[in-house]
């Protein structure tokens, strides 16, 4: 048996930057508050909690007057910054630069389109922290499209009006192929409405989009895949399904405790990979556990 760790897996730059920023702060302070989970990864959150990182919700901000609060990589709507100002909260802003650039682009486009009766559309998961921050750039007026079926429903109901100027953006961690399909359907609807006024902005993070291609190749090259991610990771759900689409012997776990030796065969090439919220130490821990089960050396 050979055990390989995907070289492209591990935390994306934005999440890694937020985690390292929190670690540096906690090296000199006893406590730091994170507005929402810093990463959708329970094991990493537990590790950081031991260092003093405390996760808080919006309803807890008022009680943190005078405290320091970290804004995670997902970003926040303008209202959060105003709330922090009102309560005298110091912010450590770890919004991913890619997300921050997207927020600014959406805000500018909304300002332009609102005077023309246009609509800003965002392909993403409704209620996701990043999407909430993006919608906030439009005073809550952007329309979130979750899937092709959701788009078709919104077109049929008139929620999305293809006769009006439209601008389509994407949550940074969405599937590039699904985004292209959404864009194509919209462009077709606009053409049928005899309206050429639609702009499509491919705002998926390049790190994420390239991961789709390389992860497919990695999953196809292995006989069995162990995908490591937190249960709440949206990106993890997408990438795991991508693995399973090319390798039916794909297993998703949060930790090595969920594995059993019966999953593996003696001649397997075991590929270990994960989401953009999965840390390298977790991938290595799973690799060590599988190696122990099989008595095999790690071929990573």
PDB file of C-alpha atoms in Angstrom:
ATOM      1  CA  UNK A   1       0.000   0.000   0.000  1.00  0.00           C
ATOM      2  CA  UNK A   2       1.151   3.526  -0.825  1.00  0.00           C
ATOM      3  CA  UNK A   3      -0.131   6.602   0.983  1.00  0.00           C
ATOM      4  CA  UNK A   4      -0.015   9.934  -0.817  1.00  0.00           C
ATOM      5  CA  UNK A   5      -0.922  13.377   0.533  1.00  0.00           C
ATOM      6  CA  UNK A   6      -2.180  15.772  -2.117  1.00  0.00           C
ATOM      7  CA  UNK A   7       0.355  18.586  -2.364  1.00  0.00           C
ATOM      8  CA  UNK A   8      -2.359  21.114  -3.237  1.00  0.00           C
ATOM      9  CA  UNK A   9      -4.533  20.412  -0.186  1.00  0.00           C
ATOM     10  CA  UNK A  10      -4.449  22.414   3.007  1.00  0.00           C
ATOM     11  CA  UNK A  11      -5.750  25.798   4.104  1.00  0.00           C
ATOM     12  CA  UNK A  12      -6.088  28.430   1.419  1.00  0.00           C
ATOM     13  CA  UNK A  13      -3.997  31.578   1.817  1.00  0.00           C
ATOM     14  CA  UNK A  14      -6.857  33.615   3.287  1.00  0.00           C
ATOM     15  CA  UNK A  15      -7.720  31.113   6.004  1.00  0.00           C
ATOM     16  CA  UNK A  16      -4.063  30.402   6.738  1.00  0.00           C
ATOM     17  CA  UNK A  17      -3.427  34.141   7.129  1.00  0.00           C
ATOM     18  CA  UNK A  18      -6.311  34.496   9.600  1.00  0.00           C
ATOM     19  CA  UNK A  19      -5.092  31.549  11.682  1.00  0.00           C
ATOM     20  CA  UNK A  20      -1.483  32.763  11.804  1.00  0.00           C
ATOM     21  CA  UNK A  21      -2.672  36.277  12.720  1.00  0.00           C
ATOM     22  CA  UNK A  22      -4.690  34.851  15.616  1.00  0.00           C
ATOM     23  CA  UNK A  23      -1.706  32.768  16.773  1.00  0.00           C
ATOM     24  CA  UNK A  24       0.609  35.792  16.757  1.00  0.00           C
ATOM     25  CA  UNK A  25      -1.864  37.885  18.756  1.00  0.00           C
ATOM     26  CA  UNK A  26      -2.425  35.114  21.293  1.00  0.00           C
ATOM     27  CA  UNK A  27       1.310  34.691  21.788  1.00  0.00           C
ATOM     28  CA  UNK A  28       1.189  38.050  23.604  1.00  0.00           C
ATOM     29  CA  UNK A  29      -2.396  38.091  24.910  1.00  0.00           C
ATOM     30  CA  UNK A  30      -4.542  35.714  26.940  1.00  0.00           C
ATOM     31  CA  UNK A  31      -7.666  35.994  24.813  1.00  0.00           C
ATOM     32  CA  UNK A  32      -8.972  36.963  21.380  1.00  0.00           C
ATOM     33  CA  UNK A  33     -12.529  36.907  20.098  1.00  0.00           C
ATOM     34  CA  UNK A  34     -13.390  35.689  16.597  1.00  0.00           C
ATOM     35  CA  UNK A  35     -16.649  36.847  15.048  1.00  0.00           C
ATOM     36  CA  UNK A  36     -17.903  33.481  13.834  1.00  0.00           C
ATOM     37  CA  UNK A  37     -15.775  30.363  13.455  1.00  0.00           C
ATOM     38  CA  UNK A  38     -12.365  31.317  12.097  1.00  0.00           C
ATOM     39  CA  UNK A  39     -12.438  28.143   9.991  1.00  0.00           C
ATOM     40  CA  UNK A  40     -15.083  25.474   9.333  1.00  0.00           C
ATOM     41  CA  UNK A  41     -12.959  22.873  11.037  1.00  0.00           C
ATOM     42  CA  UNK A  42     -13.796  21.727  14.572  1.00  0.00           C
ATOM     43  CA  UNK A  43     -10.407  20.183  15.260  1.00  0.00           C
ATOM     44  CA  UNK A  44      -8.562  23.385  14.367  1.00  0.00           C
ATOM     45  CA  UNK A  45     -11.030  25.509  16.332  1.00  0.00           C
ATOM     46  CA  UNK A  46     -10.419  23.308  19.397  1.00  0.00           C
ATOM     47  CA  UNK A  47      -6.664  23.703  18.981  1.00  0.00           C
ATOM     48  CA  UNK A  48      -6.961  27.488  18.758  1.00  0.00           C
ATOM     49  CA  UNK A  49      -9.366  27.560  21.712  1.00  0.00           C
ATOM     50  CA  UNK A  50      -6.582  26.114  23.870  1.00  0.00           C
ATOM     51  CA  UNK A  51      -4.506  29.154  22.868  1.00  0.00           C
ATOM     52  CA  UNK A  52      -7.307  31.522  23.913  1.00  0.00           C
ATOM     53  CA  UNK A  53      -9.402  32.075  20.779  1.00  0.00           C
ATOM     54  CA  UNK A  54     -13.092  32.502  21.631  1.00  0.00           C
ATOM     55  CA  UNK A  55     -15.798  32.315  18.963  1.00  0.00           C
ATOM     56  CA  UNK A  56     -18.641  34.811  19.369  1.00  0.00           C
ATOM     57  CA  UNK A  57     -21.816  35.614  17.451  1.00  0.00           C
ATOM     58  CA  UNK A  58     -23.270  38.964  16.436  1.00  0.00           C
ATOM     59  CA  UNK A  59     -25.588  38.991  19.428  1.00  0.00           C
ATOM     60  CA  UNK A  60     -22.565  38.907  21.727  1.00  0.00           C
ATOM     61  CA  UNK A  61     -20.823  41.993  20.351  1.00  0.00           C
ATOM     62  CA  UNK A  62     -22.396  44.458  22.748  1.00  0.00           C
ATOM     63  CA  UNK A  63     -20.949  42.578  25.713  1.00  0.00           C
ATOM     64  CA  UNK A  64     -17.456  42.915  24.192  1.00  0.00           C
ATOM     65  CA  UNK A  65     -17.209  46.690  24.506  1.00  0.00           C
ATOM     66  CA  UNK A  66     -13.548  47.688  24.506  1.00  0.00           C
ATOM     67  CA  UNK A  67     -12.383  44.214  23.445  1.00  0.00           C
ATOM     68  CA  UNK A  68     -10.473  43.073  20.353  1.00  0.00           C
ATOM     69  CA  UNK A  69     -12.354  41.040  17.766  1.00  0.00           C
ATOM     70  CA  UNK A  70     -10.971  39.246  14.714  1.00  0.00           C
ATOM     71  CA  UNK A  71     -12.804  39.456  11.384  1.00  0.00           C
ATOM     72  CA  UNK A  72     -12.250  36.106   9.689  1.00  0.00           C
ATOM     73  CA  UNK A  73     -11.253  35.541   6.058  1.00  0.00           C
ATOM     74  CA  UNK A  74     -14.890  35.320   4.898  1.00  0.00           C
ATOM     75  CA  UNK A  75     -15.327  39.071   5.428  1.00  0.00           C
ATOM     76  CA  UNK A  76     -18.229  41.055   6.868  1.00  0.00           C
ATOM     77  CA  UNK A  77     -20.894  43.498   5.643  1.00  0.00           C
ATOM     78  CA  UNK A  78     -20.467  47.240   6.362  1.00  0.00           C
ATOM     79  CA  UNK A  79     -22.980  47.004   9.221  1.00  0.00           C
ATOM     80  CA  UNK A  80     -20.541  44.913  11.273  1.00  0.00           C
ATOM     81  CA  UNK A  81     -17.878  47.620  11.144  1.00  0.00           C
ATOM     82  CA  UNK A  82     -20.438  50.209  12.210  1.00  0.00           C
ATOM     83  CA  UNK A  83     -21.533  48.027  15.145  1.00  0.00           C
ATOM     84  CA  UNK A  84     -17.903  47.612  16.228  1.00  0.00           C
ATOM     85  CA  UNK A  85     -17.402  51.390  16.073  1.00  0.00           C
ATOM     86  CA  UNK A  86     -20.496  52.005  18.202  1.00  0.00           C
ATOM     87  CA  UNK A  87     -19.334  49.560  20.878  1.00  0.00           C
ATOM     88  CA  UNK A  88     -15.705  50.689  20.895  1.00  0.00           C
ATOM     89  CA  UNK A  89     -14.469  47.307  19.660  1.00  0.00           C
ATOM     90  CA  UNK A  90     -10.995  47.086  18.116  1.00  0.00           C
ATOM     91  CA  UNK A  91     -10.942  44.967  14.974  1.00  0.00           C
ATOM     92  CA  UNK A  92      -8.229  42.765  13.535  1.00  0.00           C
ATOM     93  CA  UNK A  93      -9.455  42.539   9.959  1.00  0.00           C
ATOM     94  CA  UNK A  94      -8.391  39.272   8.327  1.00  0.00           C
ATOM     95  CA  UNK A  95     -10.755  39.483   5.362  1.00  0.00           C
ATOM     96  CA  UNK A  96      -9.122  37.548   2.528  1.00  0.00           C
ATOM     97  CA  UNK A  97      -7.698  40.028  -0.039  1.00  0.00           C
ATOM     98  CA  UNK A  98      -9.562  38.162  -2.784  1.00  0.00           C
ATOM     99  CA  UNK A  99     -12.858  38.521  -0.892  1.00  0.00           C
ATOM    100  CA  UNK A 100     -12.136  42.165  -0.085  1.00  0.00           C
ATOM    101  CA  UNK A 101     -11.534  42.955  -3.772  1.00  0.00           C
ATOM    102  CA  UNK A 102     -14.810  41.194  -4.616  1.00  0.00           C
ATOM    103  CA  UNK A 103     -16.710  43.194  -1.992  1.00  0.00           C
ATOM    104  CA  UNK A 104     -15.438  46.433  -3.512  1.00  0.00           C
ATOM    105  CA  UNK A 105     -16.297  45.314  -7.032  1.00  0.00           C
ATOM    106  CA  UNK A 106     -19.853  44.391  -6.025  1.00  0.00           C
ATOM    107  CA  UNK A 107     -20.332  47.674  -4.134  1.00  0.00           C
ATOM    108  CA  UNK A 108     -19.201  49.678  -7.170  1.00  0.00           C
ATOM    109  CA  UNK A 109     -21.373  47.718  -9.587  1.00  0.00           C
ATOM    110  CA  UNK A 110     -24.416  47.979  -7.318  1.00  0.00           C
ATOM    111  CA  UNK A 111     -23.949  51.744  -7.104  1.00  0.00           C
ATOM    112  CA  UNK A 112     -23.873  51.889 -10.900  1.00  0.00           C
ATOM    113  CA  UNK A 113     -26.803  49.555 -11.537  1.00  0.00           C
ATOM    114  CA  UNK A 114     -29.159  50.786  -8.823  1.00  0.00           C
ATOM    115  CA  UNK A 115     -29.689  54.061 -10.686  1.00  0.00           C
ATOM    116  CA  UNK A 116     -30.585  52.098 -13.829  1.00  0.00           C
ATOM    117  CA  UNK A 117     -32.994  49.650 -12.208  1.00  0.00           C
ATOM    118  CA  UNK A 118     -30.517  46.810 -12.543  1.00  0.00           C
ATOM    119  CA  UNK A 119     -29.966  43.709 -10.406  1.00  0.00           C
ATOM    120  CA  UNK A 120     -26.836  42.270  -8.821  1.00  0.00           C
ATOM    121  CA  UNK A 121     -26.826  38.467  -8.668  1.00  0.00           C
ATOM    122  CA  UNK A 122     -24.470  36.369  -6.541  1.00  0.00           C
ATOM    123  CA  UNK A 123     -23.969  32.659  -7.153  1.00  0.00           C
ATOM    124  CA  UNK A 124     -23.393  31.257  -3.685  1.00  0.00           C
ATOM    125  CA  UNK A 125     -24.802  29.597  -0.593  1.00  0.00           C
ATOM    126  CA  UNK A 126     -27.501  31.676   1.069  1.00  0.00           C
ATOM    127  CA  UNK A 127     -26.539  32.490   4.663  1.00  0.00           C
ATOM    128  CA  UNK A 128     -22.853  31.651   4.162  1.00  0.00           C
ATOM    129  CA  UNK A 129     -20.608  34.145   5.963  1.00  0.00           C
ATOM    130  CA  UNK A 130     -18.846  35.287   2.785  1.00  0.00           C
ATOM    131  CA  UNK A 131     -22.140  35.667   0.934  1.00  0.00           C
ATOM    132  CA  UNK A 132     -23.616  37.689   3.795  1.00  0.00           C
ATOM    133  CA  UNK A 133     -20.680  40.057   3.484  1.00  0.00           C
ATOM    134  CA  UNK A 134     -21.139  40.332  -0.276  1.00  0.00           C
ATOM    135  CA  UNK A 135     -24.885  40.958  -0.050  1.00  0.00           C
ATOM    136  CA  UNK A 136     -24.144  43.617   2.557  1.00  0.00           C
ATOM    137  CA  UNK A 137     -22.292  45.631  -0.086  1.00  0.00           C
ATOM    138  CA  UNK A 138     -25.652  46.141  -1.823  1.00  0.00           C
ATOM    139  CA  UNK A 139     -27.673  47.153   1.252  1.00  0.00           C
ATOM    140  CA  UNK A 140     -29.195  43.672   1.175  1.00  0.00           C
ATOM    141  CA  UNK A 141     -30.584  43.984  -2.351  1.00  0.00           C
ATOM    142  CA  UNK A 142     -28.395  41.447  -4.171  1.00  0.00           C
ATOM    143  CA  UNK A 143     -30.156  38.251  -5.234  1.00  0.00           C
ATOM    144  CA  UNK A 144     -28.440  35.028  -4.165  1.00  0.00           C
ATOM    145  CA  UNK A 145     -28.629  32.132  -6.637  1.00  0.00           C
ATOM    146  CA  UNK A 146     -27.785  28.784  -5.063  1.00  0.00           C
ATOM    147  CA  UNK A 147     -28.149  26.397  -8.003  1.00  0.00           C
ATOM    148  CA  UNK A 148     -29.424  25.996 -11.545  1.00  0.00           C
ATOM    149  CA  UNK A 149     -32.835  24.959 -10.204  1.00  0.00           C
ATOM    150  CA  UNK A 150     -32.892  28.045  -7.982  1.00  0.00           C
ATOM    151  CA  UNK A 151     -32.023  30.266 -10.954  1.00  0.00           C
ATOM    152  CA  UNK A 152     -34.757  28.759 -13.103  1.00  0.00           C
ATOM    153  CA  UNK A 153     -37.282  29.258 -10.297  1.00  0.00           C
ATOM    154  CA  UNK A 154     -36.274  32.893  -9.825  1.00  0.00           C
ATOM    155  CA  UNK A 155     -36.508  33.542 -13.566  1.00  0.00           C
ATOM    156  CA  UNK A 156     -39.946  31.909 -13.747  1.00  0.00           C
ATOM    157  CA  UNK A 157     -41.257  33.880 -10.757  1.00  0.00           C
ATOM    158  CA  UNK A 158     -39.903  37.191 -12.012  1.00  0.00           C
ATOM    159  CA  UNK A 159     -37.566  37.606  -9.019  1.00  0.00           C
ATOM    160  CA  UNK A 160     -34.808  37.901 -11.597  1.00  0.00           C
ATOM    161  CA  UNK A 161     -35.908  40.061 -14.523  1.00  0.00           C
ATOM    162  CA  UNK A 162     -33.779  39.440 -17.654  1.00  0.00           C
ATOM    163  CA  UNK A 163     -35.154  42.603 -19.258  1.00  0.00           C
ATOM    164  CA  UNK A 164     -33.259  44.661 -16.644  1.00  0.00           C
ATOM    165  CA  UNK A 165     -29.480  45.261 -16.552  1.00  0.00           C
ATOM    166  CA  UNK A 166     -27.857  42.340 -14.733  1.00  0.00           C
ATOM    167  CA  UNK A 167     -24.465  41.681 -13.171  1.00  0.00           C
ATOM    168  CA  UNK A 168     -23.505  38.175 -12.046  1.00  0.00           C
ATOM    169  CA  UNK A 169     -20.790  37.489  -9.462  1.00  0.00           C
ATOM    170  CA  UNK A 170     -19.770  34.338  -7.582  1.00  0.00           C
ATOM    171  CA  UNK A 171     -18.844  33.395  -4.048  1.00  0.00           C
ATOM    172  CA  UNK A 172     -15.091  32.784  -4.235  1.00  0.00           C
ATOM    173  CA  UNK A 173     -15.253  29.069  -3.354  1.00  0.00           C
ATOM    174  CA  UNK A 174     -17.896  27.850  -5.810  1.00  0.00           C
ATOM    175  CA  UNK A 175     -17.520  25.236  -8.560  1.00  0.00           C
ATOM    176  CA  UNK A 176     -16.259  26.925 -11.777  1.00  0.00           C
ATOM    177  CA  UNK A 177     -18.220  24.563 -14.030  1.00  0.00           C
ATOM    178  CA  UNK A 178     -21.462  25.199 -12.165  1.00  0.00           C
ATOM    179  CA  UNK A 179     -20.837  28.940 -12.342  1.00  0.00           C
ATOM    180  CA  UNK A 180     -20.309  28.707 -16.111  1.00  0.00           C
ATOM    181  CA  UNK A 181     -23.613  26.835 -16.456  1.00  0.00           C
ATOM    182  CA  UNK A 182     -25.428  29.462 -14.368  1.00  0.00           C
ATOM    183  CA  UNK A 183     -23.921  32.246 -16.480  1.00  0.00           C
ATOM    184  CA  UNK A 184     -24.893  30.481 -19.699  1.00  0.00           C
ATOM    185  CA  UNK A 185     -28.502  30.052 -18.579  1.00  0.00           C
ATOM    186  CA  UNK A 186     -28.718  33.722 -17.631  1.00  0.00           C
ATOM    187  CA  UNK A 187     -27.237  34.865 -20.921  1.00  0.00           C
ATOM    188  CA  UNK A 188     -29.760  32.731 -22.782  1.00  0.00           C
ATOM    189  CA  UNK A 189     -32.628  34.261 -20.773  1.00  0.00           C
ATOM    190  CA  UNK A 190     -31.314  37.751 -21.467  1.00  0.00           C
ATOM    191  CA  UNK A 191     -31.074  36.982 -25.170  1.00  0.00           C
ATOM    192  CA  UNK A 192     -34.672  35.774 -25.208  1.00  0.00           C
ATOM    193  CA  UNK A 193     -35.693  39.037 -23.547  1.00  0.00           C
ATOM    194  CA  UNK A 194     -33.831  40.927 -26.291  1.00  0.00           C
ATOM    195  CA  UNK A 195     -31.600  42.580 -23.714  1.00  0.00           C
ATOM    196  CA  UNK A 196     -27.844  42.569 -24.184  1.00  0.00           C
ATOM    197  CA  UNK A 197     -27.175  44.287 -20.870  1.00  0.00           C
ATOM    198  CA  UNK A 198     -25.608  41.547 -18.759  1.00  0.00           C
ATOM    199  CA  UNK A 199     -22.140  41.382 -17.272  1.00  0.00           C
ATOM    200  CA  UNK A 200     -20.629  38.169 -15.927  1.00  0.00           C
ATOM    201  CA  UNK A 201     -17.752  38.439 -13.463  1.00  0.00           C
ATOM    202  CA  UNK A 202     -15.872  35.204 -12.772  1.00  0.00           C
ATOM    203  CA  UNK A 203     -14.905  35.958  -9.175  1.00  0.00           C
ATOM    204  CA  UNK A 204     -14.027  32.422  -8.086  1.00  0.00           C
ATOM    205  CA  UNK A 205     -10.649  32.374  -6.345  1.00  0.00           C
ATOM    206  CA  UNK A 206      -7.916  31.119  -8.698  1.00  0.00           C
ATOM    207  CA  UNK A 207      -6.583  28.879  -5.922  1.00  0.00           C
ATOM    208  CA  UNK A 208     -10.023  27.276  -5.679  1.00  0.00           C
ATOM    209  CA  UNK A 209     -10.636  26.996  -9.415  1.00  0.00           C
ATOM    210  CA  UNK A 210      -7.251  25.367 -10.046  1.00  0.00           C
ATOM    211  CA  UNK A 211      -7.924  22.971  -7.159  1.00  0.00           C
ATOM    212  CA  UNK A 212     -10.897  21.525  -9.041  1.00  0.00           C
ATOM    213  CA  UNK A 213      -8.717  20.479 -11.968  1.00  0.00           C
ATOM    214  CA  UNK A 214      -5.760  19.195  -9.954  1.00  0.00           C
ATOM    215  CA  UNK A 215      -7.951  17.398  -7.410  1.00  0.00           C
ATOM    216  CA  UNK A 216      -9.756  15.533 -10.189  1.00  0.00           C
ATOM    217  CA  UNK A 217      -6.393  14.366 -11.502  1.00  0.00           C
ATOM    218  CA  UNK A 218      -5.230  13.340  -8.036  1.00  0.00           C
ATOM    219  CA  UNK A 219      -8.446  11.404  -7.269  1.00  0.00           C
ATOM    220  CA  UNK A 220      -8.291   9.587 -10.597  1.00  0.00           C
ATOM    221  CA  UNK A 221      -4.662   8.576 -10.014  1.00  0.00           C
ATOM    222  CA  UNK A 222      -5.438   6.897  -6.667  1.00  0.00           C
ATOM    223  CA  UNK A 223      -7.397   3.712  -6.017  1.00  0.00           C
ATOM    224  CA  UNK A 224      -9.063   5.094  -2.880  1.00  0.00           C
ATOM    225  CA  UNK A 225      -9.517   8.661  -1.606  1.00  0.00           C
ATOM    226  CA  UNK A 226      -9.767   9.836   2.000  1.00  0.00           C
ATOM    227  CA  UNK A 227     -11.079  13.390   2.020  1.00  0.00           C
ATOM    228  CA  UNK A 228     -10.581  15.259   5.291  1.00  0.00           C
ATOM    229  CA  UNK A 229     -12.778  18.237   6.169  1.00  0.00           C
ATOM    230  CA  UNK A 230     -15.093  19.714   8.768  1.00  0.00           C
ATOM    231  CA  UNK A 231     -18.788  18.894   8.531  1.00  0.00           C
ATOM    232  CA  UNK A 232     -19.694  22.561   8.062  1.00  0.00           C
ATOM    233  CA  UNK A 233     -17.274  23.244   5.224  1.00  0.00           C
ATOM    234  CA  UNK A 234     -19.187  24.255   2.077  1.00  0.00           C
ATOM    235  CA  UNK A 235     -16.009  24.046   0.035  1.00  0.00           C
ATOM    236  CA  UNK A 236     -15.359  20.583   1.466  1.00  0.00           C
ATOM    237  CA  UNK A 237     -18.746  19.315   0.330  1.00  0.00           C
ATOM    238  CA  UNK A 238     -18.117  20.551  -3.213  1.00  0.00           C
ATOM    239  CA  UNK A 239     -14.583  19.161  -3.453  1.00  0.00           C
ATOM    240  CA  UNK A 240     -15.520  15.804  -1.946  1.00  0.00           C
ATOM    241  CA  UNK A 241     -18.285  15.338  -4.517  1.00  0.00           C
ATOM    242  CA  UNK A 242     -15.745  16.231  -7.189  1.00  0.00           C
ATOM    243  CA  UNK A 243     -13.467  13.447  -5.916  1.00  0.00           C
ATOM    244  CA  UNK A 244     -16.319  10.969  -5.783  1.00  0.00           C
ATOM    245  CA  UNK A 245     -17.361  11.830  -9.348  1.00  0.00           C
ATOM    246  CA  UNK A 246     -14.052  10.443 -10.651  1.00  0.00           C
ATOM    247  CA  UNK A 247     -13.316   7.907  -7.901  1.00  0.00           C
ATOM    248  CA  UNK A 248     -16.311   6.074  -6.368  1.00  0.00           C
ATOM    249  CA  UNK A 249     -14.055   4.777  -3.592  1.00  0.00           C
ATOM    250  CA  UNK A 250     -13.958   8.180  -1.914  1.00  0.00           C
ATOM    251  CA  UNK A 251     -14.532   8.568   1.827  1.00  0.00           C
ATOM    252  CA  UNK A 252     -15.113  11.818   3.702  1.00  0.00           C
ATOM    253  CA  UNK A 253     -13.950  12.011   7.325  1.00  0.00           C
ATOM    254  CA  UNK A 254     -13.412  14.719   9.900  1.00  0.00           C
ATOM    255  CA  UNK A 255     -10.655  12.777  11.673  1.00  0.00           C
ATOM    256  CA  UNK A 256      -8.785   9.484  11.551  1.00  0.00           C
ATOM    257  CA  UNK A 257     -11.157   8.087  14.211  1.00  0.00           C
ATOM    258  CA  UNK A 258     -13.827   7.680  11.514  1.00  0.00           C
ATOM    259  CA  UNK A 259     -11.683   5.292   9.448  1.00  0.00           C
ATOM    260  CA  UNK A 260     -11.631   1.505   9.548  1.00  0.00           C
ATOM    261  CA  UNK A 261      -9.024  -0.852   8.157  1.00  0.00           C
ATOM    262  CA  UNK A 262     -11.684  -2.599   6.054  1.00  0.00           C
ATOM    263  CA  UNK A 263     -11.800   0.381   3.697  1.00  0.00           C
ATOM    264  CA  UNK A 264      -8.339  -0.408   2.334  1.00  0.00           C
ATOM    265  CA  UNK A 265      -6.722  -3.173   0.267  1.00  0.00           C
ATOM    266  CA  UNK A 266      -3.114  -4.278   0.322  1.00  0.00           C
ATOM    267  CA  UNK A 267      -2.411  -2.989  -3.189  1.00  0.00           C
ATOM    268  CA  UNK A 268      -4.181   0.358  -2.751  1.00  0.00           C
ATOM    269  CA  UNK A 269      -2.767   3.741  -3.604  1.00  0.00           C
ATOM    270  CA  UNK A 270      -4.443   5.808  -0.885  1.00  0.00           C
ATOM    271  CA  UNK A 271      -4.848   9.487  -1.683  1.00  0.00           C
ATOM    272  CA  UNK A 272      -5.383  11.899   1.200  1.00  0.00           C
ATOM    273  CA  UNK A 273      -6.729  15.361   0.434  1.00  0.00           C
ATOM    274  CA  UNK A 274      -8.961  18.017   1.929  1.00  0.00           C
ATOM    275  CA  UNK A 275     -10.821  21.300   1.724  1.00  0.00           C
ATOM    276  CA  UNK A 276      -9.434  24.833   1.775  1.00  0.00           C
ATOM    277  CA  UNK A 277     -10.270  24.813   5.502  1.00  0.00           C
ATOM    278  CA  UNK A 278      -8.317  21.613   6.240  1.00  0.00           C
ATOM    279  CA  UNK A 279      -4.917  22.068   7.868  1.00  0.00           C
ATOM    280  CA  UNK A 280      -1.803  20.215   6.824  1.00  0.00           C
ATOM    281  CA  UNK A 281      -1.362  18.684  10.290  1.00  0.00           C
ATOM    282  CA  UNK A 282      -4.777  17.004   9.964  1.00  0.00           C
ATOM    283  CA  UNK A 283      -3.867  15.442   6.619  1.00  0.00           C
ATOM    284  CA  UNK A 284      -0.627  14.148   8.079  1.00  0.00           C
ATOM    285  CA  UNK A 285      -2.397  12.749  11.142  1.00  0.00           C
ATOM    286  CA  UNK A 286      -4.810  10.797   8.928  1.00  0.00           C
ATOM    287  CA  UNK A 287      -1.889   9.519   6.834  1.00  0.00           C
ATOM    288  CA  UNK A 288      -0.131   8.292   9.974  1.00  0.00           C
ATOM    289  CA  UNK A 289      -3.305   6.533  11.157  1.00  0.00           C
ATOM    290  CA  UNK A 290      -3.764   4.715   7.847  1.00  0.00           C
ATOM    291  CA  UNK A 291      -0.097   3.758   7.847  1.00  0.00           C
ATOM    292  CA  UNK A 292      -0.554   2.295  11.310  1.00  0.00           C
ATOM    293  CA  UNK A 293      -3.632   0.320  10.243  1.00  0.00           C
ATOM    294  CA  UNK A 294      -1.859  -1.253   7.313  1.00  0.00           C
ATOM    295  CA  UNK A 295       1.656  -1.440   8.684  1.00  0.00           C
ATOM    296  CA  UNK A 296       2.650   0.370   5.510  1.00  0.00           C
ATOM    297  CA  UNK A 297       5.248   3.061   4.958  1.00  0.00           C
ATOM    298  CA  UNK A 298       4.086   6.543   3.993  1.00  0.00           C
ATOM    299  CA  UNK A 299       4.788   7.100   0.309  1.00  0.00           C
ATOM    300  CA  UNK A 300       3.955  10.821   0.458  1.00  0.00           C
TER     301      UNK A 300
END
